[in-house]
PDB file of C-alpha atoms in Angstrom:
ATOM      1  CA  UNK A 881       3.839  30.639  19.843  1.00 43.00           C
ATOM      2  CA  UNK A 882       1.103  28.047  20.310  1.00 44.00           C
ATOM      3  CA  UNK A 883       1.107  24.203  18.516  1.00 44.00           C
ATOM      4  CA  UNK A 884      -1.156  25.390  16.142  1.00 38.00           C
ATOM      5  CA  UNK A 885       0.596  28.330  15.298  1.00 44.00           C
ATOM      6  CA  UNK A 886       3.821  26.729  13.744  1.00 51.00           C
ATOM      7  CA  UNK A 887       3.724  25.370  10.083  1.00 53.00           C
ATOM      8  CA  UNK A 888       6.099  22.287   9.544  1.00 62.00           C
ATOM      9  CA  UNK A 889       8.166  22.746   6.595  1.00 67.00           C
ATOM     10  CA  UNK A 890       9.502  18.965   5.154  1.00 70.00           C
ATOM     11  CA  UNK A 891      12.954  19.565   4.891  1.00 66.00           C
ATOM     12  CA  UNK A 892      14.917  16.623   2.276  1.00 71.00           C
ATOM     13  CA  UNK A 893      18.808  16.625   1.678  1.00 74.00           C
ATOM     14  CA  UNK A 894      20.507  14.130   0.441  1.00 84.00           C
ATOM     15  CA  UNK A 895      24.601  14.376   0.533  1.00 88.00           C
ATOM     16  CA  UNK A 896      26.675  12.511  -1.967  1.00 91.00           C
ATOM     17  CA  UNK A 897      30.430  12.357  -1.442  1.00 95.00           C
ATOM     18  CA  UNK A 898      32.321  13.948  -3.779  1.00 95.00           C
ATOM     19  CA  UNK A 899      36.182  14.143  -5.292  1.00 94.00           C
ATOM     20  CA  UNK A 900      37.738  16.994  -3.954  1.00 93.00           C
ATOM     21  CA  UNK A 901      38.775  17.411  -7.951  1.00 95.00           C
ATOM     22  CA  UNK A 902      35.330  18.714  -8.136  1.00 94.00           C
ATOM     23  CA  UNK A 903      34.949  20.724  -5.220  1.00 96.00           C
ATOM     24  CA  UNK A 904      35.835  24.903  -6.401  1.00 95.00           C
ATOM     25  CA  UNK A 905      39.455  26.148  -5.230  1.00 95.00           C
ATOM     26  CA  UNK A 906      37.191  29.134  -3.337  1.00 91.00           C
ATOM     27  CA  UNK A 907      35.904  26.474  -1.078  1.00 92.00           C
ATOM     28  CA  UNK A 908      39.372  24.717  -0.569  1.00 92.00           C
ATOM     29  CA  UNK A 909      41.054  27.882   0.185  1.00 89.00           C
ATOM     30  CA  UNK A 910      39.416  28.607   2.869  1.00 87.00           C
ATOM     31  CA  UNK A 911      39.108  25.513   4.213  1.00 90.00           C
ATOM     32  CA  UNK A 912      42.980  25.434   3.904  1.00 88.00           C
ATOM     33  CA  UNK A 913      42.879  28.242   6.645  1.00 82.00           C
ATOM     34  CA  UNK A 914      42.234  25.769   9.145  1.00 82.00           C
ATOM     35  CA  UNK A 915      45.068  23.650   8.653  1.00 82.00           C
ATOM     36  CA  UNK A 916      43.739  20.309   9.390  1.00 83.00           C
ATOM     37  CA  UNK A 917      46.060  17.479   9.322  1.00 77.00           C
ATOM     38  CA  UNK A 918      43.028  14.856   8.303  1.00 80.00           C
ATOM     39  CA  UNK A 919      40.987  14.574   5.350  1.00 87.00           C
ATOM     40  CA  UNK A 920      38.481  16.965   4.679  1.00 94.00           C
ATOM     41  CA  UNK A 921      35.364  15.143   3.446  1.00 96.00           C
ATOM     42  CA  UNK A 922      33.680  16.670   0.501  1.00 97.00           C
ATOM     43  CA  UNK A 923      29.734  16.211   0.129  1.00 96.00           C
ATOM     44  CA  UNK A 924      27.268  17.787  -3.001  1.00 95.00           C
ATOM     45  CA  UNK A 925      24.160  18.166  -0.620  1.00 90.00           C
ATOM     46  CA  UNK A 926      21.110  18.448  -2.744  1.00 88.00           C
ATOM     47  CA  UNK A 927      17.542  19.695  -1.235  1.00 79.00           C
ATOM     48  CA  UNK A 928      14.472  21.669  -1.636  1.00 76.00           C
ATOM     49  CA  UNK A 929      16.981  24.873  -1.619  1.00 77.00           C
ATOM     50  CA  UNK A 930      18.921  23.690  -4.968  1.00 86.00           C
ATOM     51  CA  UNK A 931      22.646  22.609  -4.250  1.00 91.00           C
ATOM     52  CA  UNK A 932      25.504  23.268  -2.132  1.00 94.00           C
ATOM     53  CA  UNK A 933      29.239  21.918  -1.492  1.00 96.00           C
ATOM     54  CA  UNK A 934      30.132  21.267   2.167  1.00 95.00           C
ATOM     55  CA  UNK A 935      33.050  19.954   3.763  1.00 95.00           C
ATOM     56  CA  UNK A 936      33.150  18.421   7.060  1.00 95.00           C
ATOM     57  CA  UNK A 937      36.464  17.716   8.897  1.00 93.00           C
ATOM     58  CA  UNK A 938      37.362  17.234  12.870  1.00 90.00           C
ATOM     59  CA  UNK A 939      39.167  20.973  14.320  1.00 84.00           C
ATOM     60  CA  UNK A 940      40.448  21.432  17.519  1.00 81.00           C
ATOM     61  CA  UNK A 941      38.728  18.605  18.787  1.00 84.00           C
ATOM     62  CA  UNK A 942      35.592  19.141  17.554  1.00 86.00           C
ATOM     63  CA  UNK A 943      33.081  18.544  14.553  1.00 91.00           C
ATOM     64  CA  UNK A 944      32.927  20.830  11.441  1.00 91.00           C
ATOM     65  CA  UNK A 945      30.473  21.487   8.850  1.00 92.00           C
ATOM     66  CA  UNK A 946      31.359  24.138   6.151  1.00 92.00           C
ATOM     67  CA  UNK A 947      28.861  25.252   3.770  1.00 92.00           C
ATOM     68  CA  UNK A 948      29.140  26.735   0.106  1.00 93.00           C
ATOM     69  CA  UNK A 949      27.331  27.389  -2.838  1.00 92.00           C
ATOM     70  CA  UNK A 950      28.045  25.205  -5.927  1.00 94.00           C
ATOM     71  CA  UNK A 951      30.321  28.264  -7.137  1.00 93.00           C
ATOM     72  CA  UNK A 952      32.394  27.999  -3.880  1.00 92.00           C
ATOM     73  CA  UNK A 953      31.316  31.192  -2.004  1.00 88.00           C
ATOM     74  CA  UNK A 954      30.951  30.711   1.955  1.00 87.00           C
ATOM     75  CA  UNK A 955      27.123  30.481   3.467  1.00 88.00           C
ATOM     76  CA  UNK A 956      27.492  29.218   6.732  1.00 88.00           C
ATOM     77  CA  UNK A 957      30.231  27.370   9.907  1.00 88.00           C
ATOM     78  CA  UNK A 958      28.508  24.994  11.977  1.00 91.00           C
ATOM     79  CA  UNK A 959      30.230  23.712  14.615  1.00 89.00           C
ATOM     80  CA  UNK A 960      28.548  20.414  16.677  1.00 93.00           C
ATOM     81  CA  UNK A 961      28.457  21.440  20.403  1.00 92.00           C
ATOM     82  CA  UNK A 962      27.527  20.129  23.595  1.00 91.00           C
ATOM     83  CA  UNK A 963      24.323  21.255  25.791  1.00 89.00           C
ATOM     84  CA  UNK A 964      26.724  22.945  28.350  1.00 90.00           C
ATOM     85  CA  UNK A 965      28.489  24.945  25.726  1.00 91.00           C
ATOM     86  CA  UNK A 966      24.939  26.804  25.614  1.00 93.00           C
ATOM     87  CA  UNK A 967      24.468  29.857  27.438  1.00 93.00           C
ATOM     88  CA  UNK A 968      22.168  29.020  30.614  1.00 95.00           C
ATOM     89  CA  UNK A 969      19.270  31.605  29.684  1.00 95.00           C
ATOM     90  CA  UNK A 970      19.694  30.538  26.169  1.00 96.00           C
ATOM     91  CA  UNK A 971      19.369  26.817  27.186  1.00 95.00           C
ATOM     92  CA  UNK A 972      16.272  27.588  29.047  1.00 96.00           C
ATOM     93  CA  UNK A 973      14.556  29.982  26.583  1.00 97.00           C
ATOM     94  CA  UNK A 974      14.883  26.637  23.871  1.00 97.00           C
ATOM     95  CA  UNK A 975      14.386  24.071  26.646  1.00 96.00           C
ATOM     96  CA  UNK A 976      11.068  26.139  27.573  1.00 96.00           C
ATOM     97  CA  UNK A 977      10.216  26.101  23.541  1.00 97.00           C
ATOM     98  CA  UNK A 978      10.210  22.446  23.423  1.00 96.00           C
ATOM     99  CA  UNK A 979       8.365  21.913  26.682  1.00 95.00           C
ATOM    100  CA  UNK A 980       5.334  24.096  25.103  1.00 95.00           C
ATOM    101  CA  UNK A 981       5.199  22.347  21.700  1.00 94.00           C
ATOM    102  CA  UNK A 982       5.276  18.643  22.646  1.00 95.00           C
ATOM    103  CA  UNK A 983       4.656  16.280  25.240  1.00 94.00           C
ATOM    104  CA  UNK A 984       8.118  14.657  24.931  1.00 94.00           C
ATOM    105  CA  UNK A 985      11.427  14.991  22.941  1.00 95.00           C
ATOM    106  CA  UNK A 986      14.684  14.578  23.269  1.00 95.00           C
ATOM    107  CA  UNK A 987      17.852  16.668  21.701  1.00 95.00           C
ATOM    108  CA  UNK A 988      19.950  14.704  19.560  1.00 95.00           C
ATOM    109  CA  UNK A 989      22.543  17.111  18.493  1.00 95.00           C
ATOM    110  CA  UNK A 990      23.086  21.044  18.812  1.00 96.00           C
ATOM    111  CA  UNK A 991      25.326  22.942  16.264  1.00 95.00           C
ATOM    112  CA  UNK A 992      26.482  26.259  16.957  1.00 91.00           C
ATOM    113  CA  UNK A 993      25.869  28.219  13.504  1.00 91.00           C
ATOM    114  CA  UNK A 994      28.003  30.852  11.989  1.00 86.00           C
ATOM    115  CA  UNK A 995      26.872  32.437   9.206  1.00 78.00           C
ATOM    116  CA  UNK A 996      27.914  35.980   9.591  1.00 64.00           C
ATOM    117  CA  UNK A 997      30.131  38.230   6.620  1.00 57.00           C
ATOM    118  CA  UNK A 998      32.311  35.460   4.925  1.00 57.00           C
ATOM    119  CA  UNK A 999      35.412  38.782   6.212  1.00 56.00           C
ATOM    120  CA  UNK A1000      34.199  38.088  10.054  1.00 62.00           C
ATOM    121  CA  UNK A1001      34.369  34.059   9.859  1.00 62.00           C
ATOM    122  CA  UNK A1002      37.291  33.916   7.698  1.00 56.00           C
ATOM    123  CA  UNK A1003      39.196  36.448  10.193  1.00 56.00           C
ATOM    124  CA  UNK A1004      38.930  33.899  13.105  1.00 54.00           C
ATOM    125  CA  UNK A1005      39.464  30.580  11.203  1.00 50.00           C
ATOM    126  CA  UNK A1006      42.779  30.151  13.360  1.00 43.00           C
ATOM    127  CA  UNK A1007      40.912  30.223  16.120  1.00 45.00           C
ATOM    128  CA  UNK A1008      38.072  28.450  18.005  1.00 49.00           C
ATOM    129  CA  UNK A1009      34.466  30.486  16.766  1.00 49.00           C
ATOM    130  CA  UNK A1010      32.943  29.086  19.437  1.00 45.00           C
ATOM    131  CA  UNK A1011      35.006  31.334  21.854  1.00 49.00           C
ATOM    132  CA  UNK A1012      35.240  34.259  19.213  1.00 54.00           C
ATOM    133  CA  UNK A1013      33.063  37.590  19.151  1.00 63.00           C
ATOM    134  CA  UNK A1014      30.810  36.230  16.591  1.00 73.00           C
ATOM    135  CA  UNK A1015      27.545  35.554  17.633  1.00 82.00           C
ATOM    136  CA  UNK A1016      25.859  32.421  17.057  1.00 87.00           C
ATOM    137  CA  UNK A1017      22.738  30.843  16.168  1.00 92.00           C
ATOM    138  CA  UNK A1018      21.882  27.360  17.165  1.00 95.00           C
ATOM    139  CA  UNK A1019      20.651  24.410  15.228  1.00 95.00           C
ATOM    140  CA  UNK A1020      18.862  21.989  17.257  1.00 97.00           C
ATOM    141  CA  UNK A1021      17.769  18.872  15.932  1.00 95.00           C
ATOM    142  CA  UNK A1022      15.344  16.542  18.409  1.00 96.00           C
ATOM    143  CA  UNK A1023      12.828  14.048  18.277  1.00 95.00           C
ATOM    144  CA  UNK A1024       9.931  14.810  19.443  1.00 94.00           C
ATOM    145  CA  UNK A1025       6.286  13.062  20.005  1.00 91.00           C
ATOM    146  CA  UNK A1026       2.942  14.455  21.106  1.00 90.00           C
ATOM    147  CA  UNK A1027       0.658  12.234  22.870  1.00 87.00           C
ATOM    148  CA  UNK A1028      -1.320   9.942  20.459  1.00 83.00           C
ATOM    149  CA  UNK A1029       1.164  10.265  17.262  1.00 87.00           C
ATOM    150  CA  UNK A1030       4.099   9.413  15.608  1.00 90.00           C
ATOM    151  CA  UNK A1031       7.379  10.442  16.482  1.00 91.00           C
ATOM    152  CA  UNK A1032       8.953  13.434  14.887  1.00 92.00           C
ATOM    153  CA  UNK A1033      12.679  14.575  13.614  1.00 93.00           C
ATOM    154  CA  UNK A1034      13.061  18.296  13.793  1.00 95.00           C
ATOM    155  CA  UNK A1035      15.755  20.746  12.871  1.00 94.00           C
ATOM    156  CA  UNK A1036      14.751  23.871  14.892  1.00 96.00           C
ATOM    157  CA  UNK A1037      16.864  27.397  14.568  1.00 95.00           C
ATOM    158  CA  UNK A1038      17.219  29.827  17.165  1.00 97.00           C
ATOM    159  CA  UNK A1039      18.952  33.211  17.919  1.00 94.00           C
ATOM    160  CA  UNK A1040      21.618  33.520  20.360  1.00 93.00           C
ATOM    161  CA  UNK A1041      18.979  34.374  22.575  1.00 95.00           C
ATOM    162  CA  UNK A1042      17.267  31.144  22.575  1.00 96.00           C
ATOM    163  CA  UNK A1043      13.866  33.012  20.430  1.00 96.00           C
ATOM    164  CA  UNK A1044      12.976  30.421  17.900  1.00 97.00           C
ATOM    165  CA  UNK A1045      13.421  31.378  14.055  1.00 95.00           C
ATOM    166  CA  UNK A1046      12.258  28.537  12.515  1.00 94.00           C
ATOM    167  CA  UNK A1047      11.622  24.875  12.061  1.00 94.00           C
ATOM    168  CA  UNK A1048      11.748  21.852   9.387  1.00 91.00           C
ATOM    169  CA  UNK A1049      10.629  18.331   9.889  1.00 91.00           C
ATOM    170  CA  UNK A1050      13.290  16.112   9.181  1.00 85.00           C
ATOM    171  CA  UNK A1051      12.489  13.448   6.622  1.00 74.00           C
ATOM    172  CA  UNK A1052      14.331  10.391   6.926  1.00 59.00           C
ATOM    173  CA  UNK A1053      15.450   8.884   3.666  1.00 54.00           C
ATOM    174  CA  UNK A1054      16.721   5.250   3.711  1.00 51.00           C
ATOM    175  CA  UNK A1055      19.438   5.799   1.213  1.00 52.00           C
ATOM    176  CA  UNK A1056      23.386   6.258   1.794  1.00 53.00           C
ATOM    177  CA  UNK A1057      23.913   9.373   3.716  1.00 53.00           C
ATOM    178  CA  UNK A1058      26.986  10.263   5.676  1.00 54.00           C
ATOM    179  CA  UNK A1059      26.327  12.065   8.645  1.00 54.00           C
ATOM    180  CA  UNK A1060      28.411  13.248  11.486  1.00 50.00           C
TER     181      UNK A1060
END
C-alpha cells in the first residue's frame, strides 16, 4: 500500500472521568474478575463512534484499558505492551509499514488488543491475555513526519501478523484528558 493509497480518517475522543455510581453493574462485574486491589478509573469516552464506558486500572504489572458500550456490554481488552513483547516477524512486517509511509516516526506506545467473544476474554481474566491463546491485534500509535510537513499522531491497527487494518490521525485536543 503506497502513500497515496491510504485515506486519513481524523479520529477525536474526549474521556471524562466518571463516578463509578454511573458506570452499569455489567461493566463492574467483569471488571471485578480481575481482582485488582487499586482503584479502577472510570472514563465516558465520547467520539466520532457515539459513546462508550472504559475502565483503566494497573494488572499484573501492567496497564489496562477495558472497553464497553454505554449499556455495559464488553467491546474490547487492551493491554499497553512493550516493543519486545511483539512477535519478531510481526515487529518487522509493522516496522517495514512505517518505513514505506514516512520519512521518519517514532512509536510512542503499542497496545496489545483483545477484542475477541466477550466468553473467550472473560474465560482468561485470571490470567495474563497476553500469554493466553487469544490472538491479538495491535494498536500502534506514532508520530510520524514526511519531509517538508507537519508532524503527525497516528493510531494504526494491525493483525497479529503485522498486515495493517487501518489508520486514524490523532487529533490533539488541548482540554483535560487522562491518559495512561
Amino acid at each position: 500500500m503506497s502513500r497515496a493509497q491510504v485515506q486519513d480518517a481524523v479520529k477525536t475522543e474526549r474521556e471524562y472521568r466518571i463516578k463509578p455510581e454511573l458506570v452499569p453493574q455489567k461493566a463492574k462485574d467483569f471488571i471485578a474478575t480481575f481482582n485488582i486491589n487499586r482503584s479502577v478509573k472510570w472514563l465516558q469516552e465520547v467520539g466520532d463512534n457515539g459513546a462508550s464506558i472504559e475502565a483503566k486500572f494497573k494488572y499484573k504489572g501492567q496497564r489496562h484499558s477495558v472497553e464497553f458500550t454505554t449499556d455495559g456490554v464488553l467491546e474490547d481488552v487492551e493491554i499497553v505492551i512493550g516493543l519486545g513483547d511483539v512477535p519478531e516477524g510481526t515487529k518487522q512486517q509493522i516496522a517495514s509499514y512505517f518505513t514505506q509511509e514516512f520519512d521518519y516516526f517514532k512509536v510512542e506506545k503499542i497496545q496489545a488488543q483483545y477484542n475477541n467473544t466477550v466468553k473467550e476474554i472473560i474465560n482468561r481474566t485470571a490470567k495474563k491475555l497476553v500469554a493466553s491463546s487469544l490472538i491479538p491485534h495491535y494498536e500502534v500509535v506514532v508520530k510520524t513526519r514526511n519531509s517538508g510537513k507537519k508532524s503527525k499522531r497516528y493510531e494504526v491497527l494491525f493483525n497479529e501478523k503485522g498486515a495493517f487494518i487501518s489508520r486514524s490521525q490523532v487529533s490533539i485536543r488541548r482540554d483535560n484528558i487522562l491518559r495512561f
